[in-house]
Amino acid sequence: GQGLPKPPAGKELPFPVRDGMESFAGNEATPSVVTCEGRDRMHRISQWFALLETGVIILLVAFVTGFGLVQIILRNIFSTGLLWGDPFLRHAVLWICMLGAVMAVAEDRHIRIDLLLKVLPPSLARTLAFLARALPVLVCVVLFYASWEFVQNERLGQDLAFGFLPVWMLQL
C-alpha cells in the first residue's frame, strides 16, 4: 500500500494519522479501498479539526488559569467573588478533560496495556485487538444513553448554573 499522501513540507500534523494500512499485530497490511483523493481530503479535514481542538484546549486552559486567579484575588483581597465563578470553572475543567481525552484517543496516546498483543499468535492478537477497541465503543454508547437521560432530567428541573444559563446546557 501507498499509505497517506505526504502533506507539503512544513505542514505536517502534530500526530500520527492512521490510514487503515497497518495491522495491530504487525501482520501484512491489506490494501485500502479509499482513493488517494479521498484520503487527502480526509487528511485535511482531520488536520483542521486537530488544530481547532488544540486551539480550544489552549484557550480554555488559559482562560481557566486567568479566571481562577481573578477569583482568588477577589476572594482574598476584596472579600468577594463572582457567585457563578466556581461552578463555571468546574465545568470548564470538565470540558478540558473531555477534549484532552478525545485528543489522546485521536493521537493514539491513551493508556493501553498491549503486552498480550505482543506475545499472542497474530490471529488471536487481531481478535483481542478488535475486542479491545470494540468494548470501549460499547461503554461509550451506554454512557451516552445514561448522560442523555441525565441531561433530560436536569432540563426538567430548570436549575440555573450561573446567571441566566441553565445547568443542562453546560452538560451537553
Short mmCIF file of N, CA and C in Angstrom, two decimals:
data_model
loop_
_atom_site.label_atom_id
_atom_site.label_comp_id
_atom_site.label_asym_id
_atom_site.label_seq_id
_atom_site.Cartn_x
_atom_site.Cartn_y
_atom_site.Cartn_z
N GLY A 1 0.82 -1.19 0.00
CA GLY A 1 0.00 0.00 0.00
C GLY A 1 0.86 1.25 0.00
N GLN A 2 0.30 2.30 -0.50
CA GLN A 2 0.98 3.58 -0.61
C GLN A 2 0.88 4.40 0.67
N GLY A 3 -0.16 4.16 1.49
CA GLY A 3 -0.35 4.97 2.69
C GLY A 3 -0.90 6.34 2.32
N LEU A 4 -0.93 7.23 3.26
CA LEU A 4 -1.43 8.58 3.01
C LEU A 4 -0.44 9.38 2.20
N PRO A 5 -0.95 10.24 1.31
CA PRO A 5 -0.02 11.12 0.60
C PRO A 5 0.62 12.07 1.59
N LYS A 6 1.85 12.42 1.37
CA LYS A 6 2.57 13.32 2.26
C LYS A 6 2.09 14.75 2.06
N PRO A 7 1.78 15.47 3.16
CA PRO A 7 1.43 16.88 3.00
C PRO A 7 2.66 17.69 2.61
N PRO A 8 2.45 18.90 2.08
CA PRO A 8 3.60 19.74 1.71
C PRO A 8 4.52 19.97 2.90
N ALA A 9 5.78 20.26 2.61
CA ALA A 9 6.78 20.48 3.66
C ALA A 9 6.32 21.59 4.58
N GLY A 10 6.52 21.39 5.86
CA GLY A 10 6.15 22.40 6.86
C GLY A 10 4.69 22.31 7.29
N LYS A 11 3.93 21.38 6.71
CA LYS A 11 2.51 21.27 7.04
C LYS A 11 2.20 19.89 7.61
N GLU A 12 3.13 19.33 8.35
CA GLU A 12 2.95 18.02 8.96
C GLU A 12 1.97 18.12 10.13
N LEU A 13 1.23 17.06 10.35
CA LEU A 13 0.35 17.00 11.51
C LEU A 13 1.19 16.77 12.76
N PRO A 14 0.72 17.29 13.90
CA PRO A 14 1.48 17.08 15.14
C PRO A 14 1.22 15.70 15.74
N PHE A 15 0.54 14.81 15.00
CA PHE A 15 0.23 13.48 15.50
C PHE A 15 0.21 12.50 14.32
N PRO A 16 0.37 11.20 14.60
CA PRO A 16 0.34 10.24 13.51
C PRO A 16 -1.07 10.05 12.98
N VAL A 17 -1.21 9.90 11.68
CA VAL A 17 -2.51 9.66 11.07
C VAL A 17 -2.52 8.24 10.55
N ARG A 18 -3.50 7.49 10.98
CA ARG A 18 -3.61 6.10 10.54
C ARG A 18 -4.51 6.06 9.32
N ASP A 19 -4.12 5.28 8.33
CA ASP A 19 -4.93 5.19 7.12
C ASP A 19 -5.51 3.80 6.90
N GLY A 20 -5.48 2.96 7.92
CA GLY A 20 -6.06 1.63 7.81
C GLY A 20 -5.13 0.62 7.15
N MET A 21 -3.89 0.98 6.88
CA MET A 21 -2.99 0.08 6.18
C MET A 21 -2.20 -0.82 7.13
N GLU A 22 -2.01 -0.38 8.35
CA GLU A 22 -1.21 -1.20 9.25
C GLU A 22 -2.14 -2.07 10.10
N SER A 23 -1.64 -3.17 10.58
CA SER A 23 -2.45 -4.02 11.43
C SER A 23 -1.93 -3.92 12.85
N PHE A 24 -2.80 -4.26 13.77
CA PHE A 24 -2.47 -4.13 15.17
C PHE A 24 -1.36 -5.10 15.56
N ALA A 25 -1.37 -6.30 14.99
CA ALA A 25 -0.42 -7.32 15.40
C ALA A 25 0.84 -7.34 14.54
N GLY A 26 0.97 -6.38 13.63
CA GLY A 26 2.18 -6.30 12.83
C GLY A 26 2.17 -7.22 11.62
N ASN A 27 1.00 -7.71 11.19
CA ASN A 27 0.92 -8.59 10.02
C ASN A 27 0.97 -7.79 8.74
N GLU A 28 0.92 -8.50 7.61
CA GLU A 28 0.90 -7.84 6.31
C GLU A 28 -0.30 -6.90 6.24
N ALA A 29 -0.08 -5.74 5.67
CA ALA A 29 -1.16 -4.77 5.52
C ALA A 29 -2.01 -5.15 4.31
N THR A 30 -3.30 -4.86 4.41
CA THR A 30 -4.20 -5.10 3.28
C THR A 30 -4.45 -3.78 2.59
N PRO A 31 -4.61 -3.79 1.27
CA PRO A 31 -4.79 -2.53 0.55
C PRO A 31 -6.04 -1.80 1.01
N SER A 32 -5.96 -0.51 1.02
CA SER A 32 -7.08 0.33 1.40
C SER A 32 -7.96 0.56 0.18
N VAL A 33 -9.28 0.66 0.40
CA VAL A 33 -10.20 0.91 -0.71
C VAL A 33 -10.46 2.39 -0.89
N VAL A 34 -9.94 3.23 -0.02
CA VAL A 34 -10.14 4.67 -0.11
C VAL A 34 -9.19 5.22 -1.17
N THR A 35 -9.71 6.08 -2.04
CA THR A 35 -8.86 6.65 -3.08
C THR A 35 -7.90 7.65 -2.47
N CYS A 36 -6.86 7.96 -3.22
CA CYS A 36 -5.86 8.92 -2.77
C CYS A 36 -6.51 10.29 -2.56
N GLU A 37 -7.42 10.67 -3.48
CA GLU A 37 -8.12 11.95 -3.36
C GLU A 37 -8.94 12.01 -2.08
N GLY A 38 -9.67 10.94 -1.81
CA GLY A 38 -10.49 10.88 -0.60
C GLY A 38 -9.66 10.93 0.66
N ARG A 39 -8.53 10.24 0.66
CA ARG A 39 -7.65 10.27 1.82
C ARG A 39 -7.06 11.64 2.03
N ASP A 40 -6.71 12.31 0.94
CA ASP A 40 -6.14 13.65 1.04
C ASP A 40 -7.17 14.62 1.63
N ARG A 41 -8.40 14.52 1.18
CA ARG A 41 -9.46 15.37 1.70
C ARG A 41 -9.70 15.08 3.20
N MET A 42 -9.77 13.80 3.54
CA MET A 42 -9.97 13.42 4.94
C MET A 42 -8.78 13.86 5.79
N HIS A 43 -7.59 13.79 5.22
CA HIS A 43 -6.39 14.23 5.93
C HIS A 43 -6.48 15.72 6.26
N ARG A 44 -6.91 16.52 5.28
CA ARG A 44 -7.05 17.96 5.52
C ARG A 44 -8.13 18.26 6.55
N ILE A 45 -9.24 17.54 6.48
CA ILE A 45 -10.33 17.74 7.46
C ILE A 45 -9.85 17.34 8.84
N SER A 46 -9.15 16.21 8.93
CA SER A 46 -8.62 15.75 10.21
C SER A 46 -7.63 16.75 10.78
N GLN A 47 -6.78 17.29 9.92
CA GLN A 47 -5.80 18.28 10.36
C GLN A 47 -6.49 19.54 10.86
N TRP A 48 -7.52 19.97 10.16
CA TRP A 48 -8.26 21.18 10.57
C TRP A 48 -8.91 20.97 11.93
N PHE A 49 -9.56 19.80 12.13
CA PHE A 49 -10.19 19.53 13.42
C PHE A 49 -9.16 19.41 14.54
N ALA A 50 -8.01 18.81 14.25
CA ALA A 50 -6.96 18.69 15.26
C ALA A 50 -6.47 20.07 15.69
N LEU A 51 -6.28 20.97 14.73
CA LEU A 51 -5.85 22.33 15.07
C LEU A 51 -6.92 23.08 15.84
N LEU A 52 -8.17 22.91 15.45
CA LEU A 52 -9.29 23.55 16.16
C LEU A 52 -9.35 23.04 17.60
N GLU A 53 -9.26 21.74 17.75
CA GLU A 53 -9.31 21.13 19.07
C GLU A 53 -8.15 21.62 19.95
N THR A 54 -6.97 21.65 19.39
CA THR A 54 -5.81 22.14 20.14
C THR A 54 -6.01 23.59 20.54
N GLY A 55 -6.49 24.41 19.62
CA GLY A 55 -6.74 25.82 19.93
C GLY A 55 -7.76 26.00 21.03
N VAL A 56 -8.84 25.23 20.98
CA VAL A 56 -9.87 25.33 22.02
C VAL A 56 -9.31 24.93 23.38
N ILE A 57 -8.54 23.86 23.41
CA ILE A 57 -7.94 23.43 24.69
C ILE A 57 -6.99 24.50 25.23
N ILE A 58 -6.17 25.06 24.37
CA ILE A 58 -5.23 26.10 24.81
C ILE A 58 -5.99 27.31 25.36
N LEU A 59 -7.02 27.74 24.64
CA LEU A 59 -7.81 28.89 25.10
C LEU A 59 -8.52 28.59 26.42
N LEU A 60 -9.08 27.39 26.55
CA LEU A 60 -9.76 27.03 27.79
C LEU A 60 -8.79 26.99 28.97
N VAL A 61 -7.62 26.40 28.77
CA VAL A 61 -6.64 26.32 29.87
C VAL A 61 -6.19 27.72 30.27
N ALA A 62 -5.93 28.57 29.28
CA ALA A 62 -5.51 29.94 29.59
C ALA A 62 -6.63 30.70 30.31
N PHE A 63 -7.85 30.53 29.84
CA PHE A 63 -8.97 31.22 30.47
C PHE A 63 -9.21 30.73 31.89
N VAL A 64 -9.19 29.41 32.08
CA VAL A 64 -9.41 28.84 33.43
C VAL A 64 -8.32 29.33 34.38
N THR A 65 -7.09 29.37 33.91
CA THR A 65 -5.99 29.85 34.75
C THR A 65 -6.21 31.31 35.13
N GLY A 66 -6.49 32.15 34.15
CA GLY A 66 -6.70 33.58 34.42
C GLY A 66 -7.93 33.84 35.27
N PHE A 67 -9.02 33.16 34.94
CA PHE A 67 -10.25 33.37 35.69
C PHE A 67 -10.11 32.87 37.13
N GLY A 68 -9.42 31.74 37.31
CA GLY A 68 -9.17 31.23 38.67
C GLY A 68 -8.35 32.22 39.48
N LEU A 69 -7.36 32.83 38.84
CA LEU A 69 -6.54 33.84 39.51
C LEU A 69 -7.39 35.04 39.91
N VAL A 70 -8.27 35.47 39.03
CA VAL A 70 -9.17 36.60 39.35
C VAL A 70 -10.05 36.24 40.55
N GLN A 71 -10.58 35.03 40.57
CA GLN A 71 -11.43 34.60 41.69
C GLN A 71 -10.65 34.61 43.01
N ILE A 72 -9.41 34.13 42.96
CA ILE A 72 -8.58 34.11 44.17
C ILE A 72 -8.31 35.53 44.66
N ILE A 73 -7.97 36.42 43.75
CA ILE A 73 -7.70 37.82 44.12
C ILE A 73 -8.96 38.47 44.69
N LEU A 74 -10.09 38.25 44.02
CA LEU A 74 -11.35 38.83 44.52
C LEU A 74 -11.67 38.33 45.93
N ARG A 75 -11.47 37.04 46.18
CA ARG A 75 -11.79 36.49 47.49
C ARG A 75 -10.83 36.96 48.58
N ASN A 76 -9.53 36.86 48.30
CA ASN A 76 -8.53 37.12 49.33
C ASN A 76 -8.25 38.60 49.58
N ILE A 77 -8.37 39.42 48.56
CA ILE A 77 -8.07 40.84 48.73
C ILE A 77 -9.32 41.67 48.96
N PHE A 78 -10.37 41.37 48.19
CA PHE A 78 -11.58 42.19 48.26
C PHE A 78 -12.73 41.54 49.01
N SER A 79 -12.51 40.35 49.54
CA SER A 79 -13.54 39.61 50.30
C SER A 79 -14.85 39.48 49.52
N THR A 80 -14.73 39.20 48.25
CA THR A 80 -15.90 38.99 47.41
C THR A 80 -15.52 37.98 46.34
N GLY A 81 -16.30 37.82 45.36
CA GLY A 81 -16.02 36.91 44.25
C GLY A 81 -17.25 36.80 43.39
N LEU A 82 -17.08 36.24 42.23
CA LEU A 82 -18.22 36.05 41.35
C LEU A 82 -18.95 34.79 41.78
N LEU A 83 -20.22 34.92 42.07
CA LEU A 83 -21.02 33.81 42.59
C LEU A 83 -21.00 32.61 41.63
N TRP A 84 -21.02 32.87 40.35
CA TRP A 84 -21.07 31.80 39.36
C TRP A 84 -19.67 31.33 38.94
N GLY A 85 -18.62 31.92 39.48
CA GLY A 85 -17.26 31.63 39.05
C GLY A 85 -16.82 30.19 39.31
N ASP A 86 -17.07 29.69 40.51
CA ASP A 86 -16.61 28.33 40.83
C ASP A 86 -17.32 27.25 40.02
N PRO A 87 -18.67 27.30 39.91
CA PRO A 87 -19.31 26.29 39.04
C PRO A 87 -18.85 26.40 37.59
N PHE A 88 -18.61 27.61 37.14
CA PHE A 88 -18.13 27.79 35.77
C PHE A 88 -16.76 27.16 35.59
N LEU A 89 -15.88 27.37 36.55
CA LEU A 89 -14.54 26.78 36.47
C LEU A 89 -14.60 25.26 36.49
N ARG A 90 -15.49 24.70 37.32
CA ARG A 90 -15.63 23.24 37.37
C ARG A 90 -16.06 22.69 36.01
N HIS A 91 -17.03 23.34 35.38
CA HIS A 91 -17.49 22.87 34.08
C HIS A 91 -16.40 23.05 33.01
N ALA A 92 -15.66 24.13 33.07
CA ALA A 92 -14.58 24.36 32.11
C ALA A 92 -13.50 23.29 32.24
N VAL A 93 -13.18 22.91 33.47
CA VAL A 93 -12.17 21.86 33.70
C VAL A 93 -12.67 20.53 33.14
N LEU A 94 -13.96 20.24 33.31
CA LEU A 94 -14.52 19.01 32.75
C LEU A 94 -14.42 19.00 31.22
N TRP A 95 -14.68 20.15 30.60
CA TRP A 95 -14.57 20.24 29.15
C TRP A 95 -13.12 20.07 28.71
N ILE A 96 -12.18 20.62 29.46
CA ILE A 96 -10.76 20.44 29.13
C ILE A 96 -10.39 18.96 29.20
N CYS A 97 -10.85 18.29 30.24
CA CYS A 97 -10.56 16.85 30.39
C CYS A 97 -11.16 16.05 29.25
N MET A 98 -12.41 16.35 28.89
CA MET A 98 -13.07 15.63 27.82
C MET A 98 -12.34 15.83 26.49
N LEU A 99 -12.00 17.08 26.18
CA LEU A 99 -11.30 17.36 24.92
C LEU A 99 -9.90 16.75 24.92
N GLY A 100 -9.25 16.75 26.06
CA GLY A 100 -7.94 16.11 26.16
C GLY A 100 -8.02 14.61 25.95
N ALA A 101 -9.07 13.99 26.46
CA ALA A 101 -9.25 12.55 26.25
C ALA A 101 -9.51 12.25 24.78
N VAL A 102 -10.31 13.08 24.13
CA VAL A 102 -10.58 12.91 22.71
C VAL A 102 -9.27 13.04 21.92
N MET A 103 -8.46 14.01 22.28
CA MET A 103 -7.19 14.22 21.59
C MET A 103 -6.25 13.03 21.82
N ALA A 104 -6.23 12.51 23.03
CA ALA A 104 -5.36 11.36 23.33
C ALA A 104 -5.76 10.15 22.49
N VAL A 105 -7.05 9.92 22.34
CA VAL A 105 -7.51 8.79 21.53
C VAL A 105 -7.18 9.03 20.06
N ALA A 106 -7.41 10.25 19.58
CA ALA A 106 -7.13 10.56 18.17
C ALA A 106 -5.66 10.39 17.84
N GLU A 107 -4.80 10.72 18.77
CA GLU A 107 -3.35 10.62 18.55
C GLU A 107 -2.81 9.26 18.96
N ASP A 108 -3.69 8.36 19.40
CA ASP A 108 -3.30 7.03 19.87
C ASP A 108 -2.29 7.10 21.00
N ARG A 109 -2.52 8.03 21.93
CA ARG A 109 -1.62 8.21 23.07
C ARG A 109 -2.32 7.92 24.40
N HIS A 110 -3.45 7.26 24.34
CA HIS A 110 -4.18 6.94 25.56
C HIS A 110 -3.54 5.74 26.24
N ILE A 111 -3.95 5.49 27.46
CA ILE A 111 -3.39 4.39 28.24
C ILE A 111 -3.87 3.07 27.64
N ARG A 112 -2.92 2.20 27.37
CA ARG A 112 -3.27 0.90 26.81
C ARG A 112 -2.22 -0.10 27.28
N ILE A 113 -2.69 -1.24 27.70
CA ILE A 113 -1.78 -2.32 28.08
C ILE A 113 -1.83 -3.33 26.94
N ASP A 114 -0.75 -3.40 26.17
CA ASP A 114 -0.77 -4.24 24.98
C ASP A 114 0.25 -5.38 25.04
N LEU A 115 0.60 -5.79 26.24
CA LEU A 115 1.57 -6.88 26.39
C LEU A 115 1.07 -8.16 25.72
N LEU A 116 -0.21 -8.48 25.93
CA LEU A 116 -0.75 -9.71 25.33
C LEU A 116 -0.69 -9.66 23.81
N LEU A 117 -0.90 -8.51 23.22
CA LEU A 117 -0.87 -8.39 21.76
C LEU A 117 0.50 -8.73 21.19
N LYS A 118 1.53 -8.52 21.99
CA LYS A 118 2.89 -8.77 21.51
C LYS A 118 3.31 -10.23 21.65
N VAL A 119 2.66 -10.98 22.57
CA VAL A 119 3.08 -12.36 22.80
C VAL A 119 2.13 -13.40 22.22
N LEU A 120 0.90 -13.01 21.88
CA LEU A 120 -0.07 -13.95 21.33
C LEU A 120 0.18 -14.19 19.84
N PRO A 121 -0.30 -15.30 19.33
CA PRO A 121 -0.22 -15.52 17.88
C PRO A 121 -0.99 -14.42 17.14
N PRO A 122 -0.57 -14.07 15.93
CA PRO A 122 -1.17 -12.94 15.21
C PRO A 122 -2.70 -13.00 15.06
N SER A 123 -3.25 -14.17 14.76
CA SER A 123 -4.71 -14.23 14.57
C SER A 123 -5.44 -13.96 15.89
N LEU A 124 -4.94 -14.49 16.98
CA LEU A 124 -5.55 -14.24 18.28
C LEU A 124 -5.32 -12.79 18.72
N ALA A 125 -4.16 -12.26 18.38
CA ALA A 125 -3.86 -10.86 18.72
C ALA A 125 -4.81 -9.92 18.00
N ARG A 126 -5.13 -10.22 16.72
CA ARG A 126 -6.08 -9.38 15.97
C ARG A 126 -7.46 -9.42 16.61
N THR A 127 -7.89 -10.61 17.01
CA THR A 127 -9.20 -10.74 17.66
C THR A 127 -9.22 -9.97 18.96
N LEU A 128 -8.18 -10.12 19.76
CA LEU A 128 -8.10 -9.40 21.03
C LEU A 128 -8.04 -7.89 20.80
N ALA A 129 -7.31 -7.46 19.78
CA ALA A 129 -7.23 -6.03 19.46
C ALA A 129 -8.59 -5.50 19.05
N PHE A 130 -9.34 -6.27 18.29
CA PHE A 130 -10.70 -5.86 17.90
C PHE A 130 -11.58 -5.71 19.14
N LEU A 131 -11.53 -6.69 20.03
CA LEU A 131 -12.33 -6.62 21.26
C LEU A 131 -11.90 -5.45 22.13
N ALA A 132 -10.58 -5.20 22.17
CA ALA A 132 -10.08 -4.09 22.98
C ALA A 132 -10.56 -2.74 22.45
N ARG A 133 -10.83 -2.65 21.16
CA ARG A 133 -11.35 -1.40 20.59
C ARG A 133 -12.87 -1.38 20.58
N ALA A 134 -13.52 -2.54 20.52
CA ALA A 134 -14.98 -2.59 20.47
C ALA A 134 -15.59 -2.37 21.85
N LEU A 135 -14.97 -2.88 22.89
CA LEU A 135 -15.52 -2.74 24.23
C LEU A 135 -15.65 -1.27 24.66
N PRO A 136 -14.64 -0.43 24.47
CA PRO A 136 -14.82 0.98 24.82
C PRO A 136 -15.92 1.67 24.01
N VAL A 137 -16.12 1.24 22.77
CA VAL A 137 -17.22 1.81 21.98
C VAL A 137 -18.54 1.46 22.64
N LEU A 138 -18.69 0.22 23.06
CA LEU A 138 -19.91 -0.21 23.74
C LEU A 138 -20.11 0.59 25.04
N VAL A 139 -19.05 0.76 25.80
CA VAL A 139 -19.13 1.55 27.04
C VAL A 139 -19.55 2.98 26.73
N CYS A 140 -19.00 3.56 25.67
CA CYS A 140 -19.37 4.93 25.29
C CYS A 140 -20.83 5.04 24.91
N VAL A 141 -21.36 4.04 24.21
CA VAL A 141 -22.78 4.04 23.85
C VAL A 141 -23.64 4.01 25.11
N VAL A 142 -23.30 3.14 26.04
CA VAL A 142 -24.07 3.05 27.29
C VAL A 142 -23.97 4.36 28.08
N LEU A 143 -22.78 4.92 28.18
CA LEU A 143 -22.60 6.19 28.89
C LEU A 143 -23.31 7.34 28.19
N PHE A 144 -23.33 7.32 26.86
CA PHE A 144 -24.05 8.36 26.12
C PHE A 144 -25.53 8.31 26.46
N TYR A 145 -26.10 7.11 26.49
CA TYR A 145 -27.52 6.97 26.82
C TYR A 145 -27.79 7.47 28.25
N ALA A 146 -26.95 7.06 29.20
CA ALA A 146 -27.12 7.50 30.59
C ALA A 146 -26.97 9.01 30.70
N SER A 147 -26.02 9.57 29.98
CA SER A 147 -25.80 11.02 30.00
C SER A 147 -26.99 11.75 29.41
N TRP A 148 -27.53 11.23 28.33
CA TRP A 148 -28.69 11.85 27.70
C TRP A 148 -29.87 11.88 28.67
N GLU A 149 -30.10 10.77 29.34
CA GLU A 149 -31.19 10.71 30.33
C GLU A 149 -30.94 11.71 31.46
N PHE A 150 -29.71 11.82 31.92
CA PHE A 150 -29.36 12.75 32.99
C PHE A 150 -29.64 14.19 32.57
N VAL A 151 -29.21 14.55 31.36
CA VAL A 151 -29.42 15.92 30.87
C VAL A 151 -30.91 16.21 30.73
N GLN A 152 -31.66 15.23 30.26
CA GLN A 152 -33.11 15.44 30.13
C GLN A 152 -33.75 15.68 31.50
N ASN A 153 -33.32 14.96 32.52
CA ASN A 153 -33.84 15.19 33.88
C ASN A 153 -33.43 16.56 34.41
N GLU A 154 -32.19 16.96 34.14
CA GLU A 154 -31.74 18.30 34.55
C GLU A 154 -32.55 19.38 33.85
N ARG A 155 -32.89 19.14 32.62
CA ARG A 155 -33.67 20.10 31.84
C ARG A 155 -35.05 20.31 32.44
N LEU A 156 -35.64 19.23 32.93
CA LEU A 156 -36.96 19.34 33.57
C LEU A 156 -36.89 20.14 34.87
N GLY A 157 -35.73 20.06 35.55
CA GLY A 157 -35.58 20.77 36.82
C GLY A 157 -35.45 22.27 36.66
N GLN A 158 -35.02 22.75 35.53
CA GLN A 158 -34.89 24.17 35.22
C GLN A 158 -33.98 24.92 36.19
N ASP A 159 -32.95 24.26 36.72
CA ASP A 159 -31.99 24.92 37.60
C ASP A 159 -31.05 25.77 36.78
N LEU A 160 -30.58 26.88 37.37
CA LEU A 160 -29.63 27.76 36.71
C LEU A 160 -28.23 27.48 37.22
N ALA A 161 -27.27 27.42 36.31
CA ALA A 161 -25.88 27.19 36.69
C ALA A 161 -25.29 28.48 37.23
N PHE A 162 -25.37 29.52 36.45
CA PHE A 162 -24.93 30.85 36.85
C PHE A 162 -25.56 31.83 35.87
N GLY A 163 -25.89 32.99 36.38
CA GLY A 163 -26.57 33.97 35.55
C GLY A 163 -27.89 33.42 35.07
N PHE A 164 -28.13 33.50 33.80
CA PHE A 164 -29.37 33.01 33.21
C PHE A 164 -29.18 31.68 32.50
N LEU A 165 -27.99 31.10 32.57
CA LEU A 165 -27.67 29.88 31.82
C LEU A 165 -28.13 28.64 32.59
N PRO A 166 -29.00 27.82 31.98
CA PRO A 166 -29.45 26.61 32.64
C PRO A 166 -28.32 25.57 32.79
N VAL A 167 -28.40 24.79 33.84
CA VAL A 167 -27.38 23.76 34.12
C VAL A 167 -27.27 22.78 32.96
N TRP A 168 -28.40 22.38 32.41
CA TRP A 168 -28.37 21.32 31.39
C TRP A 168 -27.59 21.74 30.15
N MET A 169 -27.52 23.05 29.85
CA MET A 169 -26.78 23.48 28.67
C MET A 169 -25.28 23.24 28.82
N LEU A 170 -24.78 23.30 30.04
CA LEU A 170 -23.35 23.04 30.28
C LEU A 170 -23.04 21.55 30.25
N GLN A 171 -24.07 20.74 30.36
CA GLN A 171 -23.86 19.30 30.42
C GLN A 171 -24.04 18.62 29.07
N LEU A 172 -24.33 19.41 28.04
CA LEU A 172 -24.50 18.80 26.70
C LEU A 172 -23.22 18.26 26.25
#
